[in-house]
Tab-separated table of C-alpha atoms in Angstrom:
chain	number	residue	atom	x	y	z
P	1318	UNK	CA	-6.173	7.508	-4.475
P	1319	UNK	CA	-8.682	7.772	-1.600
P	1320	UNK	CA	-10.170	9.288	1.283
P	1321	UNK	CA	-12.193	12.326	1.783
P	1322	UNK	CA	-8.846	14.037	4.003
P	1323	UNK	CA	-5.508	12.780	3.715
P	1324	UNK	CA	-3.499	11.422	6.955
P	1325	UNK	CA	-1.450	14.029	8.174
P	1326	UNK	CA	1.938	13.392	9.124
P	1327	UNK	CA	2.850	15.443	12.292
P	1328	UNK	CA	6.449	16.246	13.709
P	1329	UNK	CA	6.991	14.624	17.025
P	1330	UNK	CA	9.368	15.602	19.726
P	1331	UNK	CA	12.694	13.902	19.417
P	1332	UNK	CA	12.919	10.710	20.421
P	1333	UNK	CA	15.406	8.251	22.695
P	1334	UNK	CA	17.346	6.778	19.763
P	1335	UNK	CA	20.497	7.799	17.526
P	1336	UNK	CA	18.308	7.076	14.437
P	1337	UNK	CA	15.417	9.526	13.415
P	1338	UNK	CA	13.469	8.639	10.043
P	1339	UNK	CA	11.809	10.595	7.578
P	1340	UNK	CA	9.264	9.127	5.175
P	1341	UNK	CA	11.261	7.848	2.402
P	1342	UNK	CA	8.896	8.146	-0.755
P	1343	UNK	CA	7.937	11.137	-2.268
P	1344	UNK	CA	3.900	10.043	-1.780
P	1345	UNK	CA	1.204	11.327	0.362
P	1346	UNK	CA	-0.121	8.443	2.986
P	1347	UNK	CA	-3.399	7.945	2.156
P	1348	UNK	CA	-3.691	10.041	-0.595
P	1349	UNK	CA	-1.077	8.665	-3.050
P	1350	UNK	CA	0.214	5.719	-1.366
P	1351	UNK	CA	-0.242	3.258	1.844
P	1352	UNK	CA	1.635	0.814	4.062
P	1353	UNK	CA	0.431	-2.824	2.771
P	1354	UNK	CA	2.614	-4.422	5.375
P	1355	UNK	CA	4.605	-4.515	8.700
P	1356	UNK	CA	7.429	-6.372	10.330
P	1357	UNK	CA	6.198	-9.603	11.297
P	1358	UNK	CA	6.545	-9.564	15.057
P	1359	UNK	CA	5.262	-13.058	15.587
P	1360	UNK	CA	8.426	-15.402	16.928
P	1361	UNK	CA	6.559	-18.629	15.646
P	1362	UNK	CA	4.990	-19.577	11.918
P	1363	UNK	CA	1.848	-17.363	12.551
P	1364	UNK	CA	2.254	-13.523	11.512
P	1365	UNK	CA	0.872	-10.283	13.326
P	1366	UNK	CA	2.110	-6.484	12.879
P	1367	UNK	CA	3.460	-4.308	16.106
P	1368	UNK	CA	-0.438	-3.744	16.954
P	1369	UNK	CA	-1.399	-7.560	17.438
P	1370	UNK	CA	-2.769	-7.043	13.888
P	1371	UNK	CA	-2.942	-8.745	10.683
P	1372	UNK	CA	-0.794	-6.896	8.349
P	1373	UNK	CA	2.401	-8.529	8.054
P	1374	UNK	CA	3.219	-12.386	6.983
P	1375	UNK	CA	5.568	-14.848	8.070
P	1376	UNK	CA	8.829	-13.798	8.954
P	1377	UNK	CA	8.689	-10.547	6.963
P	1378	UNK	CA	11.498	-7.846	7.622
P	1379	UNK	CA	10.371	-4.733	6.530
P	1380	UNK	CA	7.783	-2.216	5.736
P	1381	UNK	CA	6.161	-2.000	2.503
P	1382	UNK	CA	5.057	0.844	1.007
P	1383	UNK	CA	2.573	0.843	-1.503
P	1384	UNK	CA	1.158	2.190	-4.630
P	1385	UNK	CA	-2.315	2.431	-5.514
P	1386	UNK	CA	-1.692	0.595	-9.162
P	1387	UNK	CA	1.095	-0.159	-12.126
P	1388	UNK	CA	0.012	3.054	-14.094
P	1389	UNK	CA	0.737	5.077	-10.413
P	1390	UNK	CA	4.404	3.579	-10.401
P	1391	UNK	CA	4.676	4.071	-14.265
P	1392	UNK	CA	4.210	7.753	-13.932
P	1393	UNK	CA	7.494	7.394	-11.926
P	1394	UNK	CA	7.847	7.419	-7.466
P	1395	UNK	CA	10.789	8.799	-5.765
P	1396	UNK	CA	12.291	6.373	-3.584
P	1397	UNK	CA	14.344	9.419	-1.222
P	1398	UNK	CA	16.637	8.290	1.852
P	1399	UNK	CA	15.192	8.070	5.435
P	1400	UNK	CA	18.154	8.760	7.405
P	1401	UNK	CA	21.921	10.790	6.773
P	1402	UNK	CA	24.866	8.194	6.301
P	1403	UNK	CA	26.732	6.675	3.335
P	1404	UNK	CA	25.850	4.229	0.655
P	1405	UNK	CA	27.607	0.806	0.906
P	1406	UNK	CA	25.638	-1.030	-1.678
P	1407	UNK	CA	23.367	-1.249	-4.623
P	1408	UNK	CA	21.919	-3.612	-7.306
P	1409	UNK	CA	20.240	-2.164	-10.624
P	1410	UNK	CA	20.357	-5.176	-12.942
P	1411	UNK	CA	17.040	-6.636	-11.924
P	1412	UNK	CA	13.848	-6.350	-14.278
P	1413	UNK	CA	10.642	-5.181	-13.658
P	1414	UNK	CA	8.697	-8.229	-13.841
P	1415	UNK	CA	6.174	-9.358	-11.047
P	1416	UNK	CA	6.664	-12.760	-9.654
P	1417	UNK	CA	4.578	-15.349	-11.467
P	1418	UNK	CA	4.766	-13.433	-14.459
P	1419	UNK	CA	5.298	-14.489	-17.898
P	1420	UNK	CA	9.327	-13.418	-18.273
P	1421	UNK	CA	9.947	-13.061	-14.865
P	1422	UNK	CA	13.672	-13.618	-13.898
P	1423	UNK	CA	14.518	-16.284	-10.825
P	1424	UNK	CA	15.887	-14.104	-8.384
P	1425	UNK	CA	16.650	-16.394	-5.756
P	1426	UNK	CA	19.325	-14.481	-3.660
P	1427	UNK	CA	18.224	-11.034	-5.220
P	1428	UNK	CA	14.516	-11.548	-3.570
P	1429	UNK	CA	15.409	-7.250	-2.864
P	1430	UNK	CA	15.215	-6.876	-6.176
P	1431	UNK	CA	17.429	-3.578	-7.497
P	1432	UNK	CA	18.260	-1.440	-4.034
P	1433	UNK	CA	19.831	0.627	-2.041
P	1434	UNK	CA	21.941	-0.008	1.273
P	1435	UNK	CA	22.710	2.679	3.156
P	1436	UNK	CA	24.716	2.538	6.737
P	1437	UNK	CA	23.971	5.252	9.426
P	1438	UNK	CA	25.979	6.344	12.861
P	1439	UNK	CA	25.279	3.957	15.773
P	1440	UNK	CA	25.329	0.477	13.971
P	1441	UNK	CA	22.519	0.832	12.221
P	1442	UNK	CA	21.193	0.444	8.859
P	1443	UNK	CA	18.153	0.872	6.006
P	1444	UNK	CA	17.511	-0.898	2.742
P	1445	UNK	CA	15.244	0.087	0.045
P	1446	UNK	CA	13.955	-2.980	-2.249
P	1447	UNK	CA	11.750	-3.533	-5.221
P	1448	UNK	CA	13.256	-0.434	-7.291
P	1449	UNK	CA	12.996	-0.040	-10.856
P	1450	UNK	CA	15.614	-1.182	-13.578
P	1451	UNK	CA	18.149	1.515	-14.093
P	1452	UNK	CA	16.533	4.085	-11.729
P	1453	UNK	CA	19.122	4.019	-8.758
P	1454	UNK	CA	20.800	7.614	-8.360
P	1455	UNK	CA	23.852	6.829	-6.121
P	1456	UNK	CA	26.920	4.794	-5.680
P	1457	UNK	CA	28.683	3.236	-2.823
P	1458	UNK	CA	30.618	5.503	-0.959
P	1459	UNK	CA	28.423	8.530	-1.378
P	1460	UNK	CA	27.242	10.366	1.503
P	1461	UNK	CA	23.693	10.961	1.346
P	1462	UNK	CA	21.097	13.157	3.619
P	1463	UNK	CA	17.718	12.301	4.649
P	1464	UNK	CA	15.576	12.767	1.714
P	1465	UNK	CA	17.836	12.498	-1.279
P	1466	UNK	CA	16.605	11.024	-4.155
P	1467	UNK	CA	18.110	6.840	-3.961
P	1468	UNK	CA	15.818	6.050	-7.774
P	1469	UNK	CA	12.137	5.018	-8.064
P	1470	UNK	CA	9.628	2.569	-7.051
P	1471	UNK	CA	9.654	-0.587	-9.254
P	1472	UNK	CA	8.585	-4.258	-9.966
P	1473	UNK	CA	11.694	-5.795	-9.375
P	1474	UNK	CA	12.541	-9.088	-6.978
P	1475	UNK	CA	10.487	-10.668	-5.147
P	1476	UNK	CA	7.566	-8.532	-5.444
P	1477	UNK	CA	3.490	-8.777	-6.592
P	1478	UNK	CA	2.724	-5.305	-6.513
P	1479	UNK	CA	4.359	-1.865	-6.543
P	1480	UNK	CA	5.699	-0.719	-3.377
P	1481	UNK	CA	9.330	-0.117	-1.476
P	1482	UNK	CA	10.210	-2.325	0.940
P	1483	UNK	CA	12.042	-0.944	3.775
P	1484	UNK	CA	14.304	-2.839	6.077
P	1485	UNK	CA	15.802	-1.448	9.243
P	1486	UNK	CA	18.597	-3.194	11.215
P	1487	UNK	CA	20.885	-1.997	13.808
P	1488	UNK	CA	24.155	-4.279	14.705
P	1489	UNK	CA	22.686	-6.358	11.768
P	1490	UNK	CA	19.448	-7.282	14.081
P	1491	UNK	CA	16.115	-6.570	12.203
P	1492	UNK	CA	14.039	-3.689	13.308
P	1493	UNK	CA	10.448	-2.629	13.339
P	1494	UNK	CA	10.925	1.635	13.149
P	1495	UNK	CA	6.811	1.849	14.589
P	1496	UNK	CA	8.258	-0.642	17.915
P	1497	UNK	CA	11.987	-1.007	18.054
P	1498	UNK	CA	11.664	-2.581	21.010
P	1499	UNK	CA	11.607	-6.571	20.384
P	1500	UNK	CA	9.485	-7.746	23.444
P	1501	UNK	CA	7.372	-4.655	23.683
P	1502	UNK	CA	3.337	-5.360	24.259
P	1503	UNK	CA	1.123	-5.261	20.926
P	1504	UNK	CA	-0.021	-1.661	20.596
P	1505	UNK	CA	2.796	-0.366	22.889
P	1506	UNK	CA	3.091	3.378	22.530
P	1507	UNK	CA	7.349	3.733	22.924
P	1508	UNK	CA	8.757	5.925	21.184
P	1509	UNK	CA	9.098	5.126	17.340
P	1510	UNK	CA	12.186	5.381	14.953
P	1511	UNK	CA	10.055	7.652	12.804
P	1512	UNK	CA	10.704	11.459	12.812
P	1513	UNK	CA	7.039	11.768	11.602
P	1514	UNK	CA	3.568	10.758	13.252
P	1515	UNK	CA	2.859	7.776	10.751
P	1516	UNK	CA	-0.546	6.738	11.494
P	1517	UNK	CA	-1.552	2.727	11.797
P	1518	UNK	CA	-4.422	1.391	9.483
P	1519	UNK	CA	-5.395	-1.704	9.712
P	1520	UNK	CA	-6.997	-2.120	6.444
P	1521	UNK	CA	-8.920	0.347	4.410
P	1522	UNK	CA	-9.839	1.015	0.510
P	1523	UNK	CA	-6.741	1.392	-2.193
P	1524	UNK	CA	-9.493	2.868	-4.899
P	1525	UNK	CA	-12.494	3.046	-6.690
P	1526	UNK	CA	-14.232	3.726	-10.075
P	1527	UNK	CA	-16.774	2.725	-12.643
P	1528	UNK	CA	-17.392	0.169	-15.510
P	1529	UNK	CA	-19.747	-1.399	-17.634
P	1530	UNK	CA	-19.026	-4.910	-16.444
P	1531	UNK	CA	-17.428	-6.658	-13.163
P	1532	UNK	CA	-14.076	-5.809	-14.352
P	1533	UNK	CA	-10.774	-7.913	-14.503
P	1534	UNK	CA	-8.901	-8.051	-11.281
P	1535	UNK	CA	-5.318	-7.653	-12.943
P	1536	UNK	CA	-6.864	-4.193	-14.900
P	1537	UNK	CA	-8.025	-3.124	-11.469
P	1538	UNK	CA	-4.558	-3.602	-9.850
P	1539	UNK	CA	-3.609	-2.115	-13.488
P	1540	UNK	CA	-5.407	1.311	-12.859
P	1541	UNK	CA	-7.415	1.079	-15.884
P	1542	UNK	CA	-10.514	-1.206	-14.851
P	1543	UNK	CA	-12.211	1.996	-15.705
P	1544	UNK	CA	-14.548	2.443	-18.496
P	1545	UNK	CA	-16.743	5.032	-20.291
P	1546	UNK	CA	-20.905	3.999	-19.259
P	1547	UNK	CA	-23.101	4.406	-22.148
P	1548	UNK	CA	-27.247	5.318	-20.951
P	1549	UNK	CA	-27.968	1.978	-22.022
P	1550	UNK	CA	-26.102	-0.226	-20.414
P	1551	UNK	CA	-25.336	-1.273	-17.120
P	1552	UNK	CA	-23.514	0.581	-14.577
P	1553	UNK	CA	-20.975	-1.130	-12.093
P	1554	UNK	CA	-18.934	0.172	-9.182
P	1555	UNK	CA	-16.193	-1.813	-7.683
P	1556	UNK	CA	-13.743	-1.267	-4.656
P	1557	UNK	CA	-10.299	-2.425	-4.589
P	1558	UNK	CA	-9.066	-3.019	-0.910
P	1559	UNK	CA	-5.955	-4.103	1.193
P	1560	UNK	CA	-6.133	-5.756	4.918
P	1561	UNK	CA	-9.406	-7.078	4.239
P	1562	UNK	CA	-10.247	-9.903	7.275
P	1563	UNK	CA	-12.629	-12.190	7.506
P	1564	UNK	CA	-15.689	-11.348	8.842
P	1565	UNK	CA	-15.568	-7.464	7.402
P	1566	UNK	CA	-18.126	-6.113	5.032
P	1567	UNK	CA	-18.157	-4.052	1.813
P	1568	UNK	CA	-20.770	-2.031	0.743
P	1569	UNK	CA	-21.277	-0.368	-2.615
P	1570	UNK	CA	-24.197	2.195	-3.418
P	1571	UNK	CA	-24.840	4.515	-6.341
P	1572	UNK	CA	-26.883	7.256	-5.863
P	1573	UNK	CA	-28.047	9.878	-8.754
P	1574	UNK	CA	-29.814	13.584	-7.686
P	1575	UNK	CA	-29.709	12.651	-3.975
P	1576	UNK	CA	-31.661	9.325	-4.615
P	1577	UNK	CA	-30.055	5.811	-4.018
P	1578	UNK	CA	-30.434	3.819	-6.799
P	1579	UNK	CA	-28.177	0.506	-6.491
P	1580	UNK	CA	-27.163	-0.614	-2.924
P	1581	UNK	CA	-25.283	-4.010	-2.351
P	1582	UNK	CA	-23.146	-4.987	0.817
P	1583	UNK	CA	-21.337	-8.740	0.732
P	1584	UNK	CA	-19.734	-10.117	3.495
P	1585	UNK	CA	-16.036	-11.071	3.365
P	1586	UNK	CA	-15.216	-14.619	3.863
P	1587	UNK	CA	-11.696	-14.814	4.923
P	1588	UNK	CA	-8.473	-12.559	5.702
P	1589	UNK	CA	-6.407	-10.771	2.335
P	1590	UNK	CA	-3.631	-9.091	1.696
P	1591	UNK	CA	-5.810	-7.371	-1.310
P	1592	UNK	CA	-9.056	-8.140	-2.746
P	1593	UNK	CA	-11.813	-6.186	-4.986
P	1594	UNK	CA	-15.165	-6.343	-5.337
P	1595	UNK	CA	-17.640	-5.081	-7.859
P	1596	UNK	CA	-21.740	-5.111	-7.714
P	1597	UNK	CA	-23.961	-2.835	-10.161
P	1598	UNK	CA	-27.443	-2.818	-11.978
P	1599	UNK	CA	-29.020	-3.224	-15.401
P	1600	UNK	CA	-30.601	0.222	-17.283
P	1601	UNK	CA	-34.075	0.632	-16.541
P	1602	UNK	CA	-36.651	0.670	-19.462
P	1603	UNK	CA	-35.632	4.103	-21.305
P	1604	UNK	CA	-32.113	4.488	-20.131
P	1605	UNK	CA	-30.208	5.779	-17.707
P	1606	UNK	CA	-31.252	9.853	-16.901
P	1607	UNK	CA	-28.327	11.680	-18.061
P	1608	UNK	CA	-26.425	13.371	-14.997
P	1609	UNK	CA	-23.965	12.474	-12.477
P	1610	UNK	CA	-23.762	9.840	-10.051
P	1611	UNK	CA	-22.239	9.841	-7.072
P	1612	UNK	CA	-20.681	5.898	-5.460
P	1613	UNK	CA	-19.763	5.128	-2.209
P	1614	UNK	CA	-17.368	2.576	-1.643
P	1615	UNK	CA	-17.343	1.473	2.260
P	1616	UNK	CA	-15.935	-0.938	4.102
P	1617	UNK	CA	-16.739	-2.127	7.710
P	1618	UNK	CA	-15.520	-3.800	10.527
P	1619	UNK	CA	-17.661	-4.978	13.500
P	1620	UNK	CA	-20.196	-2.551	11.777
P	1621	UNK	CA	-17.906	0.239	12.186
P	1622	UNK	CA	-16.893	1.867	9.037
P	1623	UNK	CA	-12.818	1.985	9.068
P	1624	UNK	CA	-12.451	3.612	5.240
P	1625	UNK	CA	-14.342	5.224	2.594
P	1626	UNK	CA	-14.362	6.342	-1.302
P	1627	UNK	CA	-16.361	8.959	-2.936
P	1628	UNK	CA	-16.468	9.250	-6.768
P	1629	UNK	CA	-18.401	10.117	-9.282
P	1630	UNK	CA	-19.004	9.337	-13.032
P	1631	UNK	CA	-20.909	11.242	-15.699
P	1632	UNK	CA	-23.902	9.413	-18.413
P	1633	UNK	CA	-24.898	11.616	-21.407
């Protein structure tokens, strides 16, 4: 999906709490999949994440966890319990269908979508949402350990893009597993409910790739904006990103044999959840050389970079 080096995740000493979590789908972070969103920990109608940051919305209860594109959570997820304890509940009637879609069901009261609820020792609780149609693997009253399979990441409920959200609540009182604490300082470094080091991004670069043309955003989100370039014809690179705010800047340059050939950087204009943007160049008189060239996706923040892409794409 991205970056040069994946984010490693890192065992950390045990913790002060009665509920340790382990990363509950079968996806690298930053490699094969990202967290779009956070608890919201703002009491009022604003939104802000456990950092003071803008990943979260409104009065959102969970973390999501998401996939690069549709074809990623077509080739199938695993959706794997965080925590040992027994299943209590599940829903897998629910279609895959993307609110606002033509066909897509009113799920008001099944916003989760098909899930899993599992309770753990101690009062508390996790719930996986957003899984796909006839994928769930348990039944209530089955004891399950951390990371067995629960069924895959889907389209279902309440839901724009592919991802698992998960909830955590102890004595039925929501949760944020990177703060548990619910008055703790933005950025506080307490002890989290994760058995793993799972780092914070705020923002960064879901993909990249190549195309003939500024490309559609719903094949982009698709996974298959990209497109075979002919010597002819023009040659476009575009960026698909997540956290963008305003004020950040994304810069696109194509290079071929070491020598920039295309460079464009725009300016964002205001604060997304995900955005894309594409920028490219006619063919010069004769054609494009035949070779490969090399893109670089970047995008910046206070003129700091905070992500990259690298890829490539052969003309004959």
């Amino acid at each position: 999906m991205r970056r040069l080096a994946a984010l490693c995740l890192l065992p950390l000493p045990a913790a002060a709490q009665d509920l340790s979590l382990a990363w509950p789908v079968d996806c690298v972070l930053g490699e094969t999949c990202y967290i779009q969103q956070y608890v919201d920990r703002d009491p009022g109608p604003e939104a802000r994440d456990f950092t003071c940051g803008s990943l979260s919305y409104d009065a959102h209860r969970g973390t999501d966890i998401a996939l690069p594109s549709l074809a990623a959570r077509e080739a199938g997820v695993t959706v794997v319990a965080a925590a040992t304890g027994e299943v209590v509940g599940i829903r897998d009637e629910v279609p895959d269908v993307m609110r606002g879609a033509p066909g897509a069901p009113d799920v008001a009261g099944r916003e989760c979508g098909n899930g899993v609820l599992i309770r753990h020792p101690g009062g508390w609780e996790t719930q996986y949402c957003h899984m796909e149609l006839g994928s769930i693997a348990v039944a209530p009253g089955q004891t399950v350990e951390a990371g067995t399979p629960l069924g895959r990441i889907g389209l279902s409920g309440d839901t724009q893009f592919p991802h698992l959200h998960l909830s955590v609540r102890r004595d039925g009182e929501d949760v944020d597993p990177f703060e548990p604490s619910a008055d703790a300082a933005c950025g506080a470094t307490g002890a989290s409910l994760w058995a793993l080091d799972v780092p914070y991004e705020a923002g960064g670069l879901i993909a990249a790739g190549w195309s003939d043309s500024v490309p559609e955003y719903e094949a982009v989100k698709a996974g298959t904006a990209d497109v075979p370039l002919a010597a002819d014809g023009p040659i476009v690179l575009w960026g698909f990103l997540y956290g963008s705010r305003a004020g950040d800047a994304i810069r696109l340059t194509i290079a071929h044999d070491g020598a920039e050939v295309f460079a464009h950087e725009e300016a964002l204009d205001r604060t997304q959840a995900q955005a894309f943007r594409a920028a490219g160049k006619q063919a010069p008189d004769g054609g494009w050389p035949a070779g490969t060239y090399a893109g670089t996706v970047t995008l910046l923040r206070d003129g700091d970079e905070i992500d990259r892409i690298e890829t490539t794409v052969t003309i004959d």
